[in-house]
Coordinates of C-alpha atoms and ligand atoms in Angstrom, one line a residue:
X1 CA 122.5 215.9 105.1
X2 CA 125.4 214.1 107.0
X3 CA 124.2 212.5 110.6
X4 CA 126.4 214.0 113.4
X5 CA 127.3 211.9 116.5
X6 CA 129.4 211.9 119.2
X7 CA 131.1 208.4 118.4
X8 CA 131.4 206.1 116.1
X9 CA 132.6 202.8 116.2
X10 CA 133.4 200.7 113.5
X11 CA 133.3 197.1 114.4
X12 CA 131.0 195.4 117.0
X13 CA 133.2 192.5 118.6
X14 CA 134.0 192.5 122.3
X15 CA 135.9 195.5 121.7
X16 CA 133.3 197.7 119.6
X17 CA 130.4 196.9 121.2
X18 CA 131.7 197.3 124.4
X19 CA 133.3 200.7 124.0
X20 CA 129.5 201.6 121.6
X21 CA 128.0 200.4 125.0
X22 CA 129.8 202.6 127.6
X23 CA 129.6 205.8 125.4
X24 CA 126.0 205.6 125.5
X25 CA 125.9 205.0 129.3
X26 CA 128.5 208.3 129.3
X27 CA 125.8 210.2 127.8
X28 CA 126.9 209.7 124.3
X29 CA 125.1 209.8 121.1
X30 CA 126.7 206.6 119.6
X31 CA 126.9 204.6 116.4
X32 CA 128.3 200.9 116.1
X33 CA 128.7 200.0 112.6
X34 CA 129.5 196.0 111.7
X35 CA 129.9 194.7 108.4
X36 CA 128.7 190.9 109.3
X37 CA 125.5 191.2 109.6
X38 CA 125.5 190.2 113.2
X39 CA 126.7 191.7 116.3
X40 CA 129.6 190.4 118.4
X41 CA 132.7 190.0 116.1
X42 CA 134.7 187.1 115.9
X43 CA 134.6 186.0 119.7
X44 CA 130.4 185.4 119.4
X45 CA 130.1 184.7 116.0
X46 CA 133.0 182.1 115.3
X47 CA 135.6 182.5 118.2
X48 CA 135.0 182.3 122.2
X49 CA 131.6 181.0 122.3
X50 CA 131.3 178.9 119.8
X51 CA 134.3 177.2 120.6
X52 CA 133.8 176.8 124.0
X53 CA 129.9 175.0 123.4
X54 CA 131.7 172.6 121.4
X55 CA 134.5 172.4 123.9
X56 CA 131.7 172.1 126.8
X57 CA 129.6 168.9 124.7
X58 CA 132.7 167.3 123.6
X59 CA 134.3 167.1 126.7
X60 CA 131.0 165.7 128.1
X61 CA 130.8 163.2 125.7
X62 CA 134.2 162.2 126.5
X63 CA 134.1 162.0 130.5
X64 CA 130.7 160.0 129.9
X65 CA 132.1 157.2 127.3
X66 CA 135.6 157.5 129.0
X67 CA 135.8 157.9 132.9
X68 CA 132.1 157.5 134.2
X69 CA 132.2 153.6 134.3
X70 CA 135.3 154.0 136.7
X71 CA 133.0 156.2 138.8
X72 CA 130.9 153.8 139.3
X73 CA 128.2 154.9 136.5
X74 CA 127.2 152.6 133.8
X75 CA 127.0 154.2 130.7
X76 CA 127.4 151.8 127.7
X77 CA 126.3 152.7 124.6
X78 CA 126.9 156.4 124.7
X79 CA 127.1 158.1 121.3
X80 CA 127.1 161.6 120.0
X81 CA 124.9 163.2 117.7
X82 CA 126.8 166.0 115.5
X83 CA 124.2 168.2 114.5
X84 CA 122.6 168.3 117.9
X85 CA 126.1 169.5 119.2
X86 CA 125.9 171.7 116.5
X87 CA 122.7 173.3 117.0
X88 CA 123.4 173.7 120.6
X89 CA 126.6 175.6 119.5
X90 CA 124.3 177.8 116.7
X91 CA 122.0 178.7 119.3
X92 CA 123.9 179.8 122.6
X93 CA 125.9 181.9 119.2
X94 CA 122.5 183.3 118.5
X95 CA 121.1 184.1 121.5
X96 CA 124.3 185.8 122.6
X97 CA 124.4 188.2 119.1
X98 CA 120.6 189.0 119.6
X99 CA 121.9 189.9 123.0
X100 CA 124.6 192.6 121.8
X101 CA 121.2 194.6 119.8
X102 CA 118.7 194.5 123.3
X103 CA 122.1 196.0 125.0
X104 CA 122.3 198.2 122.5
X105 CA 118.7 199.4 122.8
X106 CA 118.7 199.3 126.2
X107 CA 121.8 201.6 126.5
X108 CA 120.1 204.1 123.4
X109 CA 123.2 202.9 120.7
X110 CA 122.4 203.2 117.4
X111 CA 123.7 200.0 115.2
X112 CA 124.1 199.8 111.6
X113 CA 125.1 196.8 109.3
X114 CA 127.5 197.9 106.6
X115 CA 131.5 198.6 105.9
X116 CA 132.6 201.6 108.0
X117 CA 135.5 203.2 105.7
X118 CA 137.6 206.8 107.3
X119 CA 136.3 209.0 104.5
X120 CA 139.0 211.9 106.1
X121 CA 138.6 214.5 108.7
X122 CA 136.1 212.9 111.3
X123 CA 133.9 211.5 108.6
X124 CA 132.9 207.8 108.3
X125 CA 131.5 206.3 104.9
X126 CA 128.8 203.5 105.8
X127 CA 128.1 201.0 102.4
X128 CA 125.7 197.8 102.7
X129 CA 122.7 197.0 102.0
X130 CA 121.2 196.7 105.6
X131 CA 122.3 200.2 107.0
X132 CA 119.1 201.0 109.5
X133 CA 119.8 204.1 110.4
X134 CA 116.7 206.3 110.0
X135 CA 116.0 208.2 106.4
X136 CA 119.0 205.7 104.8
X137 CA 118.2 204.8 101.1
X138 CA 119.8 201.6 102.2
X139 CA 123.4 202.5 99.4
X140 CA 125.9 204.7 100.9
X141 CA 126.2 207.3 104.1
X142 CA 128.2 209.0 105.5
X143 CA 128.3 210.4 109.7
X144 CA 130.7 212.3 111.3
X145 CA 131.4 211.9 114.8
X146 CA 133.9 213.9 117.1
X147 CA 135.7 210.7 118.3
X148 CA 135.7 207.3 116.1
X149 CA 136.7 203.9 117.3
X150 CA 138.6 201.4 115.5
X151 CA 137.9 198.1 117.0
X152 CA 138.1 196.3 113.3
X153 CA 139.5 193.1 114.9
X154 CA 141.9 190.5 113.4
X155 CA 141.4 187.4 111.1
X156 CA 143.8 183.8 111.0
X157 CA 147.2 184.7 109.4
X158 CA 148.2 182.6 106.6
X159 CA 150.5 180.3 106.0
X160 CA 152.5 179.3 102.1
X161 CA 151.7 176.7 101.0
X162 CA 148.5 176.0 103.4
X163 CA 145.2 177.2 101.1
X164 CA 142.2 177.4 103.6
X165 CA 139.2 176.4 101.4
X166 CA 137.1 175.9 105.1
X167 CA 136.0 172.4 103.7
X168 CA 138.8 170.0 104.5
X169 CA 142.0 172.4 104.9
X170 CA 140.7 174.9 107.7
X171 CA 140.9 177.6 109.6
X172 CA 139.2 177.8 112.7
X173 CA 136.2 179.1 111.3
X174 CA 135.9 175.7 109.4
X175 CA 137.2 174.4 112.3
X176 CA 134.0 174.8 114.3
X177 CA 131.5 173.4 111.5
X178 CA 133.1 169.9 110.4
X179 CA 129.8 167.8 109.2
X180 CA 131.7 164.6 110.2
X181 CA 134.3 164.0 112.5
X182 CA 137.1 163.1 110.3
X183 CA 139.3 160.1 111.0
X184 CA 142.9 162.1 111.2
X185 CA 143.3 165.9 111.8
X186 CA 146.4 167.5 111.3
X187 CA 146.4 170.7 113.2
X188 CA 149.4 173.3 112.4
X189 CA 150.4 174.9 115.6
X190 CA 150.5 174.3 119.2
X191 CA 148.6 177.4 120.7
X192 CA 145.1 178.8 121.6
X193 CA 143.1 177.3 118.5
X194 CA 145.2 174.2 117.7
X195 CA 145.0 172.8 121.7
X196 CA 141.5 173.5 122.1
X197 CA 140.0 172.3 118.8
X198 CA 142.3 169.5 118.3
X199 CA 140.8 168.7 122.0
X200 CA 137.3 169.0 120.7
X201 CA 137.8 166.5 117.5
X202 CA 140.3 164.2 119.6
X203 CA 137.7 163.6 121.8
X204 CA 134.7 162.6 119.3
X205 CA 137.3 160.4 117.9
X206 CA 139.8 162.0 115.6
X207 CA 143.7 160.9 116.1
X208 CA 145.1 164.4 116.0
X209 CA 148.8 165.3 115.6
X210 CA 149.6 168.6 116.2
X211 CA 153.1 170.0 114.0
X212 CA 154.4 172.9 115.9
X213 CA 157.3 175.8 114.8
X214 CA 158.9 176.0 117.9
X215 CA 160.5 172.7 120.3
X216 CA 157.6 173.6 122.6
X217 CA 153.8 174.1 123.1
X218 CA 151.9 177.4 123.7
X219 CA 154.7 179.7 123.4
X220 CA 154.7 182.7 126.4
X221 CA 153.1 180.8 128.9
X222 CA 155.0 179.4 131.6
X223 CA 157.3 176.8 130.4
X224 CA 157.2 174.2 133.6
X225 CA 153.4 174.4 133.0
X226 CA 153.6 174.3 129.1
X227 CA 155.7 171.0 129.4
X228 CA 153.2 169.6 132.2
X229 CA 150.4 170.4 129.9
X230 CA 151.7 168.6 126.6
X231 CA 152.3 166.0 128.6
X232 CA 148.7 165.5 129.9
X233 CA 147.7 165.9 126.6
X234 CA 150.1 163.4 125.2
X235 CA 148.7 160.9 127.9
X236 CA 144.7 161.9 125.9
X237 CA 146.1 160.6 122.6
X238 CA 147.4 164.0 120.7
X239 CA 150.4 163.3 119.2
X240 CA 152.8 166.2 119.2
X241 CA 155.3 166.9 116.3
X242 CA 157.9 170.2 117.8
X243 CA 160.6 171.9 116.4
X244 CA 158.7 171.3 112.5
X245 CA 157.1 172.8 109.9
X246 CA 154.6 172.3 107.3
X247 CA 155.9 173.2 104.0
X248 CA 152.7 172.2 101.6
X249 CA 149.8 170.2 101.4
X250 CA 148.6 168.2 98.3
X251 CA 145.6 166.2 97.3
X252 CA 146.5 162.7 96.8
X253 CA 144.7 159.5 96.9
X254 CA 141.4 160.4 98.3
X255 CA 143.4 162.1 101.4
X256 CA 146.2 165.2 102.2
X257 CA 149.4 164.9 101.8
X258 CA 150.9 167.3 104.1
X259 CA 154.3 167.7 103.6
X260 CA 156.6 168.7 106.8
X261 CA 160.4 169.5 107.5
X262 CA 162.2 170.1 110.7
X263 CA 162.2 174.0 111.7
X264 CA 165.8 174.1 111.3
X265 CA 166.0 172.7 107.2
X266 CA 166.3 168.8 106.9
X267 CA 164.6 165.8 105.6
X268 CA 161.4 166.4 104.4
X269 CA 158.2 163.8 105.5
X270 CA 154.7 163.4 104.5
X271 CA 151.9 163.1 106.5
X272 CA 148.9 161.9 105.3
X273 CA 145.3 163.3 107.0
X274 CA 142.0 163.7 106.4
X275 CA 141.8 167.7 107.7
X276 CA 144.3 170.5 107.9
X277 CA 143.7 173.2 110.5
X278 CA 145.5 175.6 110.3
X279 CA 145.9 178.0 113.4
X280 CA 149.6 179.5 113.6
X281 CA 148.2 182.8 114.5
X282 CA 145.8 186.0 114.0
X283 CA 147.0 189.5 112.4
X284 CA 145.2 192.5 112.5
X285 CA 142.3 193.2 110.2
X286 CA 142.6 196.8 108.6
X287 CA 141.4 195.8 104.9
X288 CA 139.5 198.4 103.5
X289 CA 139.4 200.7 105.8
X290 CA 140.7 203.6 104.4
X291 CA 143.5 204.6 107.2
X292 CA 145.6 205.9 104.3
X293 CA 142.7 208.9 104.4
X294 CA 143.5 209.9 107.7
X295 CA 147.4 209.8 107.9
X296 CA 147.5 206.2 109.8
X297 CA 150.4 203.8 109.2
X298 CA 150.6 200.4 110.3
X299 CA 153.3 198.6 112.7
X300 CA 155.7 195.9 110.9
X301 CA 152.9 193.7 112.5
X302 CA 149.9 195.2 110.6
X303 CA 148.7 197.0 113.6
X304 CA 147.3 200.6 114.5
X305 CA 149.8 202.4 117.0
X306 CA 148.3 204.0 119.4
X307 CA 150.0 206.5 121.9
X308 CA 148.6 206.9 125.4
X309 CA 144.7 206.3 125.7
X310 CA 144.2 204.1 122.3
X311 CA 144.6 207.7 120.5
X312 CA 146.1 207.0 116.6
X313 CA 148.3 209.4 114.7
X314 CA 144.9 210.8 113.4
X315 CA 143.1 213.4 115.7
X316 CA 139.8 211.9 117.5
X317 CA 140.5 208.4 116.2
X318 CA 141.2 205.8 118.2
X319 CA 142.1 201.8 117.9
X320 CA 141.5 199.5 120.3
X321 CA 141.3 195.4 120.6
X322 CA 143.0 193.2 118.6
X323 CA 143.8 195.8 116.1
X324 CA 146.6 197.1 118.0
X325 CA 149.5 195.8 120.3
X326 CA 149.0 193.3 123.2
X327 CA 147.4 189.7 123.9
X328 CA 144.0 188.9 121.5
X329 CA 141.9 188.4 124.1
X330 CA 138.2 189.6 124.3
X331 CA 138.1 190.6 127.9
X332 CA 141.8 192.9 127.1
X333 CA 139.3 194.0 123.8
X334 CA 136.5 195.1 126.3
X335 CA 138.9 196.4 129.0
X336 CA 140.1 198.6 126.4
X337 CA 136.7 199.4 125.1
X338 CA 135.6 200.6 128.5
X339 CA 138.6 202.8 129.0
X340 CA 138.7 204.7 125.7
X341 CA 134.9 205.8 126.0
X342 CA 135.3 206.7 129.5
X343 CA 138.5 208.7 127.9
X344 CA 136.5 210.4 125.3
X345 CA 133.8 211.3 128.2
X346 CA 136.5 213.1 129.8
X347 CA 137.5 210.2 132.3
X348 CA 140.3 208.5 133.6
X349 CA 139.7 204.8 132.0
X350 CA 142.5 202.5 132.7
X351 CA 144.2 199.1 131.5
X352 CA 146.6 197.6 133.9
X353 CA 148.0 194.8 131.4
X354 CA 150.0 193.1 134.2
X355 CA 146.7 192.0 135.4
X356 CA 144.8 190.3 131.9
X357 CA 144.5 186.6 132.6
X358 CA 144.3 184.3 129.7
X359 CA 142.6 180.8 129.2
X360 CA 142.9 177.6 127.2
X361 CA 140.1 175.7 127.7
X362 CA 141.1 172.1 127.2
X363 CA 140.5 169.6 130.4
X364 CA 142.6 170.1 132.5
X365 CA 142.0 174.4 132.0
X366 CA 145.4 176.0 131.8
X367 CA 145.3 179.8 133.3
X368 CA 147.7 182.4 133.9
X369 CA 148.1 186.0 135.1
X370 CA 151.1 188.0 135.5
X371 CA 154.7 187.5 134.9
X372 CA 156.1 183.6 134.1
X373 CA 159.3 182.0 135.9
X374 CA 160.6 182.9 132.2
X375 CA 160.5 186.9 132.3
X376 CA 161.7 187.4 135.8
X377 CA 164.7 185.6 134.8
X378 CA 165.3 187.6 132.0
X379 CA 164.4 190.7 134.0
X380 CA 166.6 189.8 136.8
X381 CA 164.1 189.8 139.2
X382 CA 164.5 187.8 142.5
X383 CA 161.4 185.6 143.0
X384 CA 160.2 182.9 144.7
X385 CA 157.9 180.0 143.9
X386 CA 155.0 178.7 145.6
X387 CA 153.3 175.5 144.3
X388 CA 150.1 173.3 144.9
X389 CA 149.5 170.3 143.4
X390 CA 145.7 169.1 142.1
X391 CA 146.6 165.6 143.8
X392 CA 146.8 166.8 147.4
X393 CA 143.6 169.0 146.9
X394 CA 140.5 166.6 148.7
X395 CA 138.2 168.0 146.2
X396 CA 140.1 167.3 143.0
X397 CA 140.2 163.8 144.8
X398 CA 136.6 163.8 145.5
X399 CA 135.9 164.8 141.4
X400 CA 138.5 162.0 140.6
X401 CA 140.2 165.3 138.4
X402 CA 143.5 165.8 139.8
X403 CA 146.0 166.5 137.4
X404 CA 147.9 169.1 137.5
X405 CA 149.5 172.3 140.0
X406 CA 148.7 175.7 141.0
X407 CA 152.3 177.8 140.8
X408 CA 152.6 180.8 142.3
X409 CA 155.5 183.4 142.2
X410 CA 156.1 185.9 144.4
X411 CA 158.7 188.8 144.9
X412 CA 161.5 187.0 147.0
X413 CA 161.8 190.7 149.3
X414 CA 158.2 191.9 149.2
X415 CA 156.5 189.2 149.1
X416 CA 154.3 190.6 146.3
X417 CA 152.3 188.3 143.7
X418 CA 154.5 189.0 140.4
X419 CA 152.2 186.0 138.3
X420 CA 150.2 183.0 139.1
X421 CA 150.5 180.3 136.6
X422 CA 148.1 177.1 136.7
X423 CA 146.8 173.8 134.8
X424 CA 144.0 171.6 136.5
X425 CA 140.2 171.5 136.9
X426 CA 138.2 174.3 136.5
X427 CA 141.4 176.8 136.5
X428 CA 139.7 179.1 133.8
X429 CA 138.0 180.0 137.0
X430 CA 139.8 180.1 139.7
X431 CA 142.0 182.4 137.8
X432 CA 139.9 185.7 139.2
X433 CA 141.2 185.5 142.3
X434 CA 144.6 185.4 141.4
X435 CA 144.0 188.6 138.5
X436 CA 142.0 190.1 141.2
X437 CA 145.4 189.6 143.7
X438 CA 147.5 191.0 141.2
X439 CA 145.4 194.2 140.4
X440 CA 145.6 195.1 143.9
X441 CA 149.5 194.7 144.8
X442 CA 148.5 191.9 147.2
X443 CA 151.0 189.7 148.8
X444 CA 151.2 185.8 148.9
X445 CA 150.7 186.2 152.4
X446 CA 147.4 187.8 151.6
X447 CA 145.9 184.8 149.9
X448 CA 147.3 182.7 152.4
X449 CA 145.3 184.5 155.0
X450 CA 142.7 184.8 153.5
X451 CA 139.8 182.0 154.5
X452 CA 138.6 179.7 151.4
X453 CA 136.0 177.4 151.8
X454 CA 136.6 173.8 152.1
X455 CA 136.9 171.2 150.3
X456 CA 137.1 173.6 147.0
X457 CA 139.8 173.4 144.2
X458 CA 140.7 176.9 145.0
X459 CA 142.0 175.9 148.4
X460 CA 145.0 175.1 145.6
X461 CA 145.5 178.8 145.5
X462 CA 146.0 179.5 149.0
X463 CA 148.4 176.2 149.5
X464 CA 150.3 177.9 146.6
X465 CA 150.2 181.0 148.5
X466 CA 151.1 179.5 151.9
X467 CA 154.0 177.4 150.9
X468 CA 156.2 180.6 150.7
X469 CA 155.3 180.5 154.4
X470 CA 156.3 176.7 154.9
X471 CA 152.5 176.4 156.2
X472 CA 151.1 174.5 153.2
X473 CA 149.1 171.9 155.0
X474 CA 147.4 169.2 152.6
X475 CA 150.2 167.5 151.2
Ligands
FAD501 P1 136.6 191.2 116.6 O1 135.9 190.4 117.6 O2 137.4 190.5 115.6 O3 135.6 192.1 116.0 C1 135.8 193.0 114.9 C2 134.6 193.2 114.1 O4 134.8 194.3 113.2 C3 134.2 192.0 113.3 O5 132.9 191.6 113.5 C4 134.3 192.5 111.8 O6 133.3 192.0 111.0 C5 134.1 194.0 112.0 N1 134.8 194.9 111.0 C6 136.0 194.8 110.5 N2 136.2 195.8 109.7 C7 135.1 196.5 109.6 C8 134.7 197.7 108.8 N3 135.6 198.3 108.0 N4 133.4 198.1 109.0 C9 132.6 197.5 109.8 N5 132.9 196.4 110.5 C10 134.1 195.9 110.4 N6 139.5 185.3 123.3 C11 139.2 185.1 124.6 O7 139.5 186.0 125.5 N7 138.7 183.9 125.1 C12 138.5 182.9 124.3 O8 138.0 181.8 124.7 C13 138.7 183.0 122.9 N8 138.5 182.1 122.0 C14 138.7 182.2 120.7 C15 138.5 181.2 119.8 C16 138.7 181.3 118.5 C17 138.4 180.2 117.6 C18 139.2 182.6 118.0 C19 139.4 182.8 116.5 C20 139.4 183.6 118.8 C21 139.2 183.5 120.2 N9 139.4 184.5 121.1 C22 139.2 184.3 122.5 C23 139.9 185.8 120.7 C24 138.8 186.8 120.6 O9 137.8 186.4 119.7 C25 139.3 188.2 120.1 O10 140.4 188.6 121.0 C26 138.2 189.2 120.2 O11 137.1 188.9 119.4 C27 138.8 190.6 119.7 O12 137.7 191.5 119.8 P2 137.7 192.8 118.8 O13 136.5 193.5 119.1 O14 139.0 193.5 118.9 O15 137.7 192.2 117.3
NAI502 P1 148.7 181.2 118.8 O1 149.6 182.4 118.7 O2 148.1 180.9 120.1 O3 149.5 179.9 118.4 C1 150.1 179.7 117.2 C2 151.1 178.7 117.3 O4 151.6 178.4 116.0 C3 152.4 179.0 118.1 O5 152.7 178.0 119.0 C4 153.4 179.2 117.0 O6 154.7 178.9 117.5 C5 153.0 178.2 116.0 N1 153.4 178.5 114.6 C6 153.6 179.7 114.0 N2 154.0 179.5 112.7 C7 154.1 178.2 112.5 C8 154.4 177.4 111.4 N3 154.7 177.9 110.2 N4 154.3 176.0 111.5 C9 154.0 175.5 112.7 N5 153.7 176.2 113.8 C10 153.7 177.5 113.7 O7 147.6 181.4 117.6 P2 146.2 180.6 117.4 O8 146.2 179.3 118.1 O9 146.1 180.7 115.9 O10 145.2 181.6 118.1 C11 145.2 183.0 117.7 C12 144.9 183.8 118.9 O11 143.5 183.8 119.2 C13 145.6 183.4 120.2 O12 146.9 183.9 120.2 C14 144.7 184.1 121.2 O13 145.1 185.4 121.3 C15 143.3 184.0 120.5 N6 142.6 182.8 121.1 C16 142.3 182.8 122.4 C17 141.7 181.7 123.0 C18 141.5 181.7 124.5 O14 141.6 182.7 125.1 N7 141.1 180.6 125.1 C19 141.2 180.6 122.2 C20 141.5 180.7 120.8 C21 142.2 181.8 120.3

């Protein structure tokens, strides 16, 4: 007999378990099927969280050996311990997977661990050897459903030349479970993964030098703040190799050899290192899945298309996440995962992608929402800047943490917030308001009205928001 529902999703990241977790709200009989063994998809298991514990001890660590005595605290003889970083890193990861299932429960979603594979039609074939749904012999099953949900992720692209073994040539994934910290680190491009864990084994100790495609860091975010930030981190001890590429990387006398050319075609150099990360970007994961069955092609970027409301080419199936088009984030994965249920329950769910901020966690934060200086130029849109920095802000004085600005531009006639762009303390927070600005049309004169509580790091924001005014009053 073939188990009918009214959804089912297939993959349980931020996106699937999300949009499993709203359709049983809605009323929905629901199945999540995951193939890992453990809920939460890459941003529990071996992305967001796990990243950011060892982002949190690290940094820690750092402050402690590094800036406390200026403070005023002694603290000699400060040293880490690995595995105890570790374990706190494999247990928030834990306790946050567990969490996904008591949702689940809680919210009456059924959850199965196996492959989901598009068998045709609105069928769904479930293999692995822990499927728990009830009467399973535990082999192979399949359910239909009246609407499925792709939300099958992504995984690290590739790169020649580079084989990831996860031992001493990494991907993120290896990345996050070094059992030593190694004496060099050679990280291979200058974005999300490469900043943030090149931070995290810079500060236990490893001279990292990051070799980056383009002649700049974190390509699409502001420039003025991209060139502030790789300054900063210069001034930490990364060393930054732009405009390059790695070409190969050999095995030679006990180390790597990683062999590296300017982007343009030129000399070629070796580097020697102890690890390789490599982190030049994610494609889509579709592998396996049987979208041939249905009728679905992929993008020239490996990705579903979807059409208005995450529907695919196929009838009743839709993708959502960072299986189709638009930043890989997991909150744009679970803003996407709460509008296609409330679509299939006859709603009107609804992204605004103007409004998706976006994060990278070194110290100082760097955060961003909306439009940078860069695509108002090239849309030929009159603007105007607002800025604020951390150095005139008495409570980044007070926290001895005052690098960096808040920027914030605004429509030069309207006066409406078109993107706030910012690196400093604690950004990764303060970055609500400003998401929360842009999702409502407000204007920089809104911000600037509005009262913020002193002395705070987000009266940066509003000093931002009041220079358009002339009023900005700390400096
Ligand atoms: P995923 O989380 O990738 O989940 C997809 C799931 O589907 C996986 O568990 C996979 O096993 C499963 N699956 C695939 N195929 C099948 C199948 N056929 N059958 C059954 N199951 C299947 N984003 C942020 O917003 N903030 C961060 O701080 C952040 N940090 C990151 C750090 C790292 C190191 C990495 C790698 C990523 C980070 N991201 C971060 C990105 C974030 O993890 C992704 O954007 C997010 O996980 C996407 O969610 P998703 O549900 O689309 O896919
Ligand atoms: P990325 O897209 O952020 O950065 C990749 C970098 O590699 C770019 O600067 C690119 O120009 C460079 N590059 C590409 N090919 C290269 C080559 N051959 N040689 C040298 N450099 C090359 O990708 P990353 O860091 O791998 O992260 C993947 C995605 O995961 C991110 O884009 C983001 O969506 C997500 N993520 C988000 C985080 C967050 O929100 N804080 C943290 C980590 C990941």
């Amino acid at each position: 007999m073939t188990d009918t529902y009214d959804a089912v999703v297939i993959g349980g990241g931020p996106g699937g378990y999300n949009a499993a977790i709203r359709l049983g709200q809605l009323g929905k009989r629901t199945l999540c099927v995951e193939k890992r063994g453990k809920m939460g998809g890459t941003c529990l298991n071996i992305g967001c969280i796990p990243s950011k514990a060892l982002l949190r001890v690290s940094e820690l660590y750092d402050e402690t050996k590094n800036h406390y005595a200026s403070l005023g605290i002694n603290a000699s003889n400060v040293a880490y311990d690995l595995p105890m970083m570790m374990a706190h890193k494999d247990k928030t990861v834990d306790g946050l997977t567990k969490g996904v299932e008591f949702l689940f429960k809680k919210n009456k979603v059924e959850h199965v661990y196996g492959m989901g594979v598009l068998a045709g039609g609105n069928r769904v074939e479930i293999s692995g050897n822990r499927v728990e749904i009830k009467g399973s012999d535990g082999t192979t099953r399949t359910v239909e459903a009246t609407a499925i949900v792709i939300a099958t992720g992504s995984e690290p692209t590739p790169l020649p030349g580079v084989t990831v073994n996860e031992k001493d040539i990494v991907s993120s994934t290896g990345a996050l479970t070094l059992d030593s910290v190694p004496k060099r680190m050679l990280v291979i491009g200058a974005g999300y993964i490469g900043l943030e864990m090149g931070s995290v084994w810079r500060r236990l100790g490893a001279q990292v030098t990051v070799v980056e495609f383009l002649d700049r860091i974190t390509p699409g975010l502001d420039g003025e703040i991209a060139k502030n930030f790789q300054r900063i981190l210069a001034k930490q001890g990364m060393t930054f190799k732009l405009g390059s590429k790695v070409v190969g990387v050999e095995r030679k006398n006990g180390a790597l050899q990683v062999a590296v050319e300017p982007a343009a075609g030129g000399a070629r150099e070796t580097i020697e290192t102890d690890i390789v990360l490599s982190s030049i970007g994610r494609r889509p994961y579709t592998e396996g899945l049987g979208l041939d069955k249905v009728g679905i092609k992929l993008d020239n970027k490996g990705r579903i298309p979807v059409g208005a409301h995450y529907a695919t080419a196929a009838p009743g199936i839709y993708a959502i996440g960072d299986v189709i088009e638009g930043p890989m984030l997991a909150h744009k994965a679970e803003d996407e995962a709460v509008a296609v249920a409330e679509r299939i329950a006859g709603q009107a769910g609804h992204v605004n992608y103007d409004a998706i901020p976006a994060v990278v966690y070194t110290a100082p934060e760097v955060a961003t929402v909306g439009k940078t200086e860069e695509e108002l130029k090239a849309a030929g849109i009159a603007y105007k800047t607002g800025k604020f920095p951390f150095s005139a802000n008495s409570r980044a004085r007070a926290n001895a943490s005052t690098d960096g600005f808040v920027k914030m531009l605004a429509d030069a006639k309207t006066d409406r917030i078109l993107g706030v762009h910012m690196i400093g303390p604690e950004v990764g927070n303060m970055i609500a308001e400003a998401a929360f600005a842009v999702e409502l049309g407000a204007s920089a004169e809104d911000i600037a009205r509005t009262s913020h509580a002193h002395p705070t790091l987000t009266e940066a924001v509003r000093q931002a928001a009041q220079a358009f005014g002339g009023w900005t009053m700390q400096m």
